[in-house]
GROMACS .gro file of C-alpha atoms in nm:
model
  385
    1MET     CA    1  15.821  19.082  14.244
    2ASN     CA    2  15.520  18.923  14.090
    3SER     CA    3  15.616  18.761  13.712
    4ARG     CA    4  15.337  18.612  13.515
    5GLN     CA    5  15.454  18.266  13.305
    6PRO     CA    6  15.243  18.205  12.976
    7ALA     CA    7  14.991  17.930  13.078
    8PRO     CA    8  15.064  17.602  12.939
    9PRO     CA    9  14.864  17.529  12.613
   10ALA     CA   10  14.526  17.346  12.683
   11ARG     CA   11  14.581  16.986  12.633
   12THR     CA   12  14.373  16.885  12.333
   13VAL     CA   13  14.289  16.511  12.244
   14PRO     CA   14  14.249  16.437  11.874
   15VAL     CA   15  13.972  16.266  11.723
   16VAL     CA   16  13.999  16.036  11.438
   17VAL     CA   17  13.717  15.892  11.229
   18LEU     CA   18  13.716  15.548  11.113
   19SER     CA   19  13.449  15.475  10.861
   20GLY     CA   20  13.379  15.222  10.586
   21PHE     CA   21  13.072  15.039  10.501
   22LEU     CA   22  12.979  14.711  10.629
   23GLY     CA   23  13.200  14.422  10.630
   24SER     CA   24  13.517  14.631  10.445
   25GLY     CA   25  13.727  14.559  10.816
   26LYS     CA   26  13.670  14.903  11.007
   27THR     CA   27  13.660  14.665  11.325
   28THR     CA   28  13.943  14.486  11.230
   29VAL     CA   29  14.170  14.789  11.168
   30LEU     CA   30  14.048  14.890  11.521
   31ASN     CA   31  14.114  14.595  11.699
   32HIS     CA   32  14.479  14.586  11.534
   33LEU     CA   33  14.543  14.973  11.652
   34LEU     CA   34  14.436  14.876  11.988
   35ALA     CA   35  14.668  14.560  11.997
   36HIS     CA   36  14.992  14.782  11.880
   37ARG     CA   37  14.921  15.096  12.064
   38ALA     CA   38  15.197  15.048  12.288
   39GLY     CA   39  15.182  15.294  12.582
   40THR     CA   40  14.921  15.513  12.424
   41ARG     CA   41  14.564  15.534  12.596
   42ILE     CA   42  14.287  15.503  12.322
   43GLY     CA   43  13.926  15.612  12.384
   44VAL     CA   44  13.699  15.457  12.174
   45VAL     CA   45  13.344  15.541  12.086
   46VAL     CA   46  13.215  15.237  11.834
   47ASN     CA   47  12.902  15.251  11.581
   48ASP     CA   48  12.773  15.504  11.785
   49PHE     CA   49  12.655  15.272  12.072
   50GLY     CA   50  12.920  15.323  12.354
   51SER     CA   51  13.256  15.461  12.480
   52ILE     CA   52  13.514  15.320  12.655
   53GLU     CA   53  13.872  15.376  12.804
   54ILE     CA   54  14.089  15.085  12.629
   55ASP     CA   55  14.305  14.963  12.934
   56ALA     CA   56  14.092  14.705  13.021
   57MET     CA   57  13.947  14.570  12.687
   58SER     CA   58  14.139  14.502  12.341
   59VAL     CA   59  13.818  14.395  12.123
   60ALA     CA   60  13.629  14.651  12.017
   61GLY     CA   61  13.373  14.444  11.866
   62GLN     CA   62  13.299  14.347  12.228
   63VAL     CA   63  13.206  14.678  12.340
   64GLY     CA   64  12.842  14.665  12.165
   65ASP     CA   65  12.565  14.831  12.370
   66SER     CA   66  12.671  14.712  12.724
   67MET     CA   67  12.804  14.902  13.004
   68VAL     CA   68  13.134  14.850  13.130
   69SER     CA   69  13.280  15.021  13.439
   70LEU     CA   70  13.665  15.093  13.449
   71GLY     CA   71  13.896  15.145  13.754
   72GLY     CA   72  13.939  15.489  13.702
   73GLY     CA   73  13.551  15.557  13.718
   74CYS     CA   74  13.480  15.640  13.294
   75LEU     CA   75  13.138  15.410  13.256
   76CYS     CA   76  13.035  15.339  12.868
   77CYS     CA   77  12.664  15.270  12.766
   78ALA     CA   78  12.433  15.285  12.512
   79VAL     CA   79  12.478  15.633  12.359
   80ASP     CA   80  12.329  15.772  11.988
   81GLY     CA   81  12.482  16.048  11.766
   82SER     CA   82  12.299  16.351  11.989
   83GLU     CA   83  12.487  16.237  12.294
   84LEU     CA   84  12.836  16.221  12.131
   85ASP     CA   85  12.960  16.543  12.230
   86ALA     CA   86  12.886  16.409  12.602
   87TYR     CA   87  13.085  16.122  12.586
   88LEU     CA   88  13.388  16.301  12.394
   89GLU     CA   89  13.391  16.532  12.708
   90LYS     CA   90  13.389  16.244  12.927
   91LEU     CA   91  13.664  16.061  12.757
   92ALA     CA   92  13.872  16.389  12.722
   93ALA     CA   93  13.857  16.447  13.089
   94PRO     CA   94  14.224  16.482  13.233
   95VAL     CA   95  14.125  16.206  13.477
   96HIS     CA   96  14.151  15.950  13.223
   97ARG     CA   97  14.466  16.047  13.053
   98ILE     CA   98  14.348  15.969  12.715
   99ASP     CA   99  14.606  16.058  12.425
  100VAL     CA  100  14.341  15.997  12.115
  101ILE     CA  101  14.020  15.932  12.041
  102VAL     CA  102  13.898  15.684  11.769
  103ILE     CA  103  13.527  15.699  11.672
  104GLU     CA  104  13.455  15.361  11.463
  105ALA     CA  105  13.142  15.501  11.266
  106SER     CA  106  12.864  15.279  11.172
  107GLY     CA  107  12.892  15.109  10.823
  108LEU     CA  108  12.552  15.312  10.716
  109ALA     CA  109  12.683  15.628  10.894
  110GLU     CA  110  12.750  15.955  10.689
  111PRO     CA  111  13.094  16.035  10.787
  112GLN     CA  112  13.109  16.387  10.630
  113GLU     CA  113  12.839  16.488  10.886
  114MET     CA  114  13.023  16.330  11.169
  115VAL     CA  115  13.334  16.552  11.066
  116ARG     CA  116  13.135  16.864  11.076
  117MET     CA  117  13.021  16.738  11.405
  118LEU     CA  118  13.373  16.734  11.576
  119VAL     CA  119  13.505  17.065  11.380
  120ALA     CA  120  13.215  17.266  11.529
  121ASN     CA  121  13.251  17.090  11.847
  122GLU     CA  122  13.285  17.391  12.121
  123ASN     CA  123  13.477  17.155  12.365
  124PRO     CA  124  13.839  17.319  12.376
  125ALA     CA  125  13.963  16.977  12.518
  126VAL     CA  126  13.899  16.758  12.176
  127ARG     CA  127  14.013  16.863  11.827
  128TYR     CA  128  13.918  16.679  11.478
  129GLY     CA  129  14.258  16.448  11.370
  130GLY     CA  130  14.121  16.328  11.030
  131LEU     CA  131  13.898  16.064  10.831
  132VAL     CA  132  14.027  15.731  10.761
  133GLN     CA  133  13.818  15.525  10.500
  134VAL     CA  134  13.850  15.164  10.499
  135VAL     CA  135  13.778  14.991  10.147
  136ASP     CA  136  13.754  14.643  10.065
  137ALA     CA  137  13.968  14.550   9.784
  138ALA     CA  138  13.804  14.201   9.693
  139GLU     CA  139  13.462  14.387   9.718
  140PHE     CA  140  13.516  14.720   9.597
  141ASP     CA  141  13.283  14.712   9.260
  142ALA     CA  142  12.992  14.524   9.448
  143THR     CA  143  12.988  14.785   9.747
  144ARG     CA  144  13.003  15.070   9.490
  145ALA     CA  145  12.709  14.913   9.311
  146ALA     CA  146  12.517  14.846   9.627
  147HIS     CA  147  12.605  15.200   9.802
  148PRO     CA  148  12.656  15.455   9.539
  149GLU     CA  149  12.723  15.708   9.809
  150THR     CA  150  13.084  15.533   9.834
  151ASP     CA  151  13.197  15.787   9.570
  152ARG     CA  152  13.097  16.065   9.802
  153HIS     CA  153  13.235  15.922  10.116
  154LEU     CA  154  13.580  15.872   9.974
  155ALA     CA  155  13.580  16.213   9.825
  156VAL     CA  156  13.596  16.366  10.179
  157ALA     CA  157  13.852  16.088  10.329
  158ASP     CA  158  14.211  16.225  10.421
  159LEU     CA  159  14.330  15.858  10.437
  160VAL     CA  160  14.218  15.529  10.258
  161VAL     CA  161  14.276  15.206  10.363
  162LEU     CA  162  14.267  14.949  10.113
  163ASN     CA  163  14.202  14.627  10.301
  164LYS     CA  164  14.236  14.294  10.222
  165THR     CA  165  14.467  14.311   9.952
  166ASP     CA  166  14.549  13.932  10.018
  167ARG     CA  167  14.216  13.831   9.852
  168VAL     CA  168  14.306  14.007   9.513
  169ASP     CA  169  14.628  13.952   9.236
  170ALA     CA  170  14.823  14.213   9.146
  171ALA     CA  171  14.629  14.349   8.847
  172GLU     CA  172  14.300  14.384   9.045
  173ARG     CA  173  14.483  14.596   9.311
  174ALA     CA  174  14.620  14.808   9.087
  175ARG     CA  175  14.271  14.876   8.897
  176VAL     CA  176  14.120  14.966   9.236
  177GLU     CA  177  14.413  15.190   9.348
  178GLY     CA  178  14.352  15.377   9.009
  179GLU     CA  179  13.965  15.387   9.092
  180LEU     CA  180  14.015  15.530   9.414
  181ALA     CA  181  14.283  15.778   9.294
  182ALA     CA  182  13.993  15.913   9.057
  183LEU     CA  183  13.747  15.942   9.322
  184CYS     CA  184  13.957  16.077   9.607
  185ALA     CA  185  14.111  16.440   9.617
  186PRO     CA  186  14.420  16.475   9.471
  187GLY     CA  187  14.716  16.359   9.673
  188ILE     CA  188  14.523  16.143   9.923
  189PRO     CA  189  14.690  15.851  10.021
  190VAL     CA  190  14.625  15.512   9.987
  191VAL     CA  191  14.766  15.229  10.232
  192GLY     CA  192  14.741  14.876  10.168
  193ALA     CA  193  14.635  14.620  10.431
  194GLU     CA  194  14.569  14.280  10.495
  195HIS     CA  195  14.385  14.165  10.769
  196GLY     CA  196  14.334  14.533  10.894
  197ARG     CA  197  14.737  14.583  10.968
  198ILE     CA  198  14.845  14.945  10.963
  199ASP     CA  199  15.106  15.128  11.141
  200PRO     CA  200  14.924  15.314  11.462
  201GLU     CA  201  15.180  15.607  11.356
  202LEU     CA  202  14.998  15.714  11.047
  203LEU     CA  203  14.738  15.816  11.268
  204PHE     CA  204  14.870  15.915  11.633
  205ASP     CA  205  15.192  15.896  11.858
  206ARG     CA  206  15.275  15.624  12.043
  207ARG     CA  207  15.414  15.612  12.364
  208PRO     CA  208  15.715  15.376  12.486
  209TRP     CA  209  15.540  15.078  12.667
  210SER     CA  210  15.698  15.012  12.996
  211ARG     CA  211  15.590  14.701  13.200
  212THR     CA  212  15.390  14.748  13.529
  213ARG     CA  213  15.484  14.602  13.845
  214GLY     CA  214  15.289  14.342  14.024
  215GLN     CA  215  15.037  14.153  13.853
  216LEU     CA  216  15.059  14.162  13.454
  217SER     CA  217  14.800  14.372  13.271
  218PHE     CA  218  14.635  14.358  12.983
  219GLU     CA  219  14.898  14.581  12.794
  220ASP     CA  220  15.180  14.390  12.940
  221LEU     CA  221  15.079  14.063  12.788
  222LEU     CA  222  14.996  14.188  12.444
  223ALA     CA  223  15.369  14.373  12.463
  224GLU     CA  224  15.524  14.027  12.567
  225ALA     CA  225  15.284  13.865  12.288
  226ALA     CA  226  15.417  14.119  12.041
  227GLU     CA  227  15.808  14.095  12.164
  228HIS     CA  228  15.784  13.685  12.101
  229GLU     CA  229  15.673  13.759  11.751
  230HIS     CA  230  15.928  14.014  11.706
  231THR     CA  231  16.208  13.778  11.819
  232ASP     CA  232  16.083  13.425  11.681
  233GLY     CA  233  16.390  13.416  11.434
  234GLN     CA  234  16.177  13.551  11.141
  235ASP     CA  235  16.268  13.837  10.919
  236HIS     CA  236  16.119  14.160  10.960
  237HIS     CA  237  16.039  14.218  10.595
  238GLY     CA  238  15.661  14.135  10.682
  239HIS     CA  239  15.662  14.354  11.001
  240LEU     CA  240  15.477  14.705  10.963
  241HIS     CA  241  15.792  14.937  11.029
  242ALA     CA  242  15.948  14.789  10.679
  243ALA     CA  243  15.681  14.919  10.498
  244TYR     CA  244  15.719  15.284  10.581
  245GLU     CA  245  15.980  15.548  10.627
  246ALA     CA  246  16.032  15.822  10.843
  247VAL     CA  247  16.227  16.153  10.753
  248GLU     CA  248  16.321  16.386  11.004
  249PHE     CA  249  16.404  16.791  10.977
  250THR     CA  250  16.509  16.996  11.199
  251SER     CA  251  16.608  17.364  11.130
  252HIS     CA  252  16.740  17.643  11.403
  253GLY     CA  253  16.616  17.901  11.189
  254ALA     CA  254  16.278  18.034  11.093
  255LEU     CA  255  16.061  17.913  10.801
  256SER     CA  256  15.872  18.104  10.587
  257PRO     CA  257  15.511  18.042  10.620
  258ARG     CA  258  15.404  18.076  10.255
  259ARG     CA  259  15.697  17.844  10.155
  260LEU     CA  260  15.583  17.602  10.408
  261ILE     CA  261  15.232  17.603  10.322
  262ASP     CA  262  15.343  17.596   9.953
  263PHE     CA  263  15.547  17.259  10.012
  264LEU     CA  264  15.244  17.100  10.233
  265ASP     CA  265  14.994  17.173   9.936
  266ARG     CA  266  15.219  16.958   9.726
  267ARG     CA  267  15.313  16.690   9.959
  268PRO     CA  268  15.317  16.358   9.744
  269ALA     CA  269  15.077  16.090   9.804
  270GLY     CA  270  15.311  15.837   9.966
  271LEU     CA  271  15.339  16.098  10.273
  272TYR     CA  272  15.095  15.953  10.497
  273ARG     CA  273  15.160  16.183  10.796
  274ILE     CA  274  15.331  16.514  10.934
  275LYS     CA  275  15.371  16.608  11.317
  276GLY     CA  276  15.616  16.838  11.478
  277PHE     CA  277  15.632  17.220  11.582
  278VAL     CA  278  15.748  17.507  11.360
  279TRP     CA  279  15.881  17.820  11.456
  280PHE     CA  280  15.783  18.103  11.196
  281GLY     CA  281  15.941  18.412  11.387
  282VAL     CA  282  15.682  18.646  11.221
  283PRO     CA  283  15.597  18.978  11.406
  284GLY     CA  284  15.305  18.924  11.630
  285HIS     CA  285  15.354  18.539  11.567
  286GLN     CA  286  15.591  18.421  11.802
  287GLU     CA  287  15.454  18.092  11.948
  288ARG     CA  288  15.565  17.787  11.872
  289TYR     CA  289  15.319  17.622  11.597
  290GLU     CA  290  15.224  17.242  11.630
  291VAL     CA  291  15.143  17.106  11.286
  292HIS     CA  292  14.964  16.776  11.210
  293SER     CA  293  14.848  16.636  10.895
  294VAL     CA  294  14.684  16.282  10.816
  295GLY     CA  295  14.686  16.259  10.472
  296ARG     CA  296  14.510  16.572  10.312
  297PHE     CA  297  14.380  16.702  10.694
  298LEU     CA  298  14.617  16.962  10.806
  299SER     CA  299  14.615  17.172  11.132
  300PHE     CA  300  14.824  17.399  11.312
  301ALA     CA  301  14.773  17.463  11.687
  302PRO     CA  302  14.957  17.786  11.836
  303GLY     CA  303  15.143  17.762  12.181
  304PRO     CA  304  15.377  17.916  12.437
  305TRP     CA  305  15.744  17.814  12.427
  306ALA     CA  306  15.878  17.645  12.737
  307ARG     CA  307  16.122  17.836  12.910
  308GLY     CA  308  16.489  17.822  12.798
  309GLU     CA  309  16.346  17.624  12.488
  310PRO     CA  310  16.534  17.685  12.193
  311ARG     CA  311  16.344  17.850  11.881
  312ARG     CA  312  16.369  17.588  11.622
  313THR     CA  313  16.136  17.361  11.381
  314GLN     CA  314  16.146  16.994  11.447
  315LEU     CA  315  15.922  16.774  11.208
  316VAL     CA  316  15.863  16.402  11.123
  317LEU     CA  317  15.756  16.280  10.786
  318ILE     CA  318  15.604  15.947  10.766
  319GLY     CA  319  15.535  15.731  10.442
  320SER     CA  320  15.633  15.513  10.194
  321ALA     CA  321  15.876  15.533   9.866
  322LEU     CA  322  15.971  15.886   9.987
  323ASP     CA  323  16.230  16.104   9.852
  324GLY     CA  324  16.390  16.163  10.183
  325PRO     CA  325  16.689  16.397  10.021
  326GLY     CA  326  16.430  16.564   9.798
  327LEU     CA  327  16.192  16.641  10.115
  328LEU     CA  328  16.476  16.777  10.327
  329CYS     CA  329  16.576  16.985  10.069
  330GLU     CA  330  16.231  17.119   9.974
  331LEU     CA  331  16.180  17.200  10.376
  332ALA     CA  332  16.528  17.378  10.367
  333ASP     CA  333  16.444  17.624  10.095
  334CYS     CA  334  16.141  17.723  10.344
  335GLU     CA  335  16.397  17.865  10.577
  336GLU     CA  336  16.386  18.253  10.632
  337ALA     CA  337  16.661  18.421  10.655
  338ASP     CA  338  16.526  18.758  10.868
  339PRO     CA  339  16.138  18.653  10.986
  340ARG     CA  340  16.148  19.000  11.137
  341ASN     CA  341  16.111  19.126  10.804
  342THR     CA  342  15.838  18.941  10.690
  343PRO     CA  343  15.474  19.073  10.697
  344PRO     CA  344  15.237  18.938  10.910
  345GLU     CA  345  14.990  18.891  10.646
  346SER     CA  346  15.215  18.626  10.498
  347MET     CA  347  15.047  18.409  10.829
  348TRP     CA  348  14.732  18.409  10.661
  349GLY     CA  349  14.799  18.072  10.500
  350VAL     CA  350  14.881  17.905  10.831
  351LEU     CA  351  14.578  18.055  11.021
  352ARG     CA  352  14.365  17.909  10.780
  353TYR     CA  353  14.426  17.586  10.928
  354VAL     CA  354  14.422  17.680  11.317
  355ASP     CA  355  14.093  17.558  11.469
  356ARG     CA  356  13.935  17.814  11.712
  357ALA     CA  357  13.702  17.630  11.976
  358GLY     CA  358  13.373  17.738  11.924
  359ASP     CA  359  13.450  17.873  11.567
  360THR     CA  360  13.293  17.655  11.297
  361ALA     CA  361  13.395  17.866  11.003
  362ALA     CA  362  13.773  17.829  11.154
  363GLY     CA  363  13.759  17.462  11.187
  364ASP     CA  364  13.634  17.414  10.851
  365THR     CA  365  13.926  17.584  10.715
  366ALA     CA  366  14.105  17.238  10.763
  367TYR     CA  367  13.973  17.154  10.430
  368ALA     CA  368  14.038  17.471  10.304
  369ASP     CA  369  14.177  17.499   9.933
  370ALA     CA  370  14.572  17.539  10.057
  371ALA     CA  371  14.630  17.691   9.716
  372ASP     CA  372  14.386  17.996   9.800
  373THR     CA  373  14.642  18.143  10.048
  374ASP     CA  374  14.650  18.513   9.968
  375ALA     CA  375  14.306  18.547  10.129
  376GLY     CA  376  14.305  18.628  10.500
  377PRO     CA  377  14.108  18.361  10.730
  378GLU     CA  378  13.747  18.523  10.749
  379GLY     CA  379  13.632  18.617  11.113
  380ASN     CA  380  13.965  18.506  11.230
  381SER     CA  381  14.223  18.712  11.429
  382GLY     CA  382  14.551  18.607  11.483
  383PRO     CA  383  14.694  18.435  11.800
  384GLY     CA  384  14.736  18.694  12.047
  385GLU     CA  385  14.587  18.933  11.859
   0.00000   0.00000   0.00000
């Protein structure tokens, strides 16, 4: 007897854009992400000049336009924006086992153009993962005066890193944060940082680190240094994990797509990231929906359930000053007692955030107004239809 199992979901690599004007601290943020990536394999495109799989180099600023040969055969060399698609395709090749790609945009780049390139990318192996704008707290006013386009860049950001907060007093920081709140889209989170130190979990998952056998690798050395720093007798109040908290939600019942979208549309500014899987159980939409958000960026990716996998929803919400019990109550209110009676059109709000490879209009819906959920996704059909 021949039986066909659903094909496994295609592996897609998220691409995060890191932007900000010269001197804001983009490279410092990137270097920190690389040094604290745990077991995650990060591919980097730096300043539109080169790409490298970061298992052999920790300092992104040293990439420049030089050519580097890695054990896996991946090469990086001078490239420009027109070659970005080709380098993303190379980095996303399964042989390199990249988990996430970070693009450090040039200090004078137009991030919204890079975002458009990514959402219009026809390569099914990569997907847009959000725009992070780095701001220098001490030079904020001077940067806006010298580069008026700063306001436009902030308006399209998904997450703002207010860097160099150690160089301003509390009153000045509060003033700058107020300015950013007015310039950014409603609800965009602003994460304060000193020396570019933000928790990588705000942008991507970190795999557990395991020491390799034989000669210590670069990752081994970094992990050992971090371990010594963590156990040197100092308290943990200054550690990154002390600044954020995670709220976990599990439901063995289906969720209402309309109520969930309403919850996501109203998520508080302190909620930086959401990740996990959702079961809607709506007729015609029985897939497992992977959900990912960074700031206001939101995407859903439908895929098959594994054999024997229970139908349930599992979400992790990461942020600061979160009302954990309140968030859990709101998510519980999204539960649907009998999804079989839920009309298929209730999925339209979710489908607006499903990226179709090669479908620019669908990709652009990652920035659609989540309040407008009663209109179906133009030109799109539901998964499996």
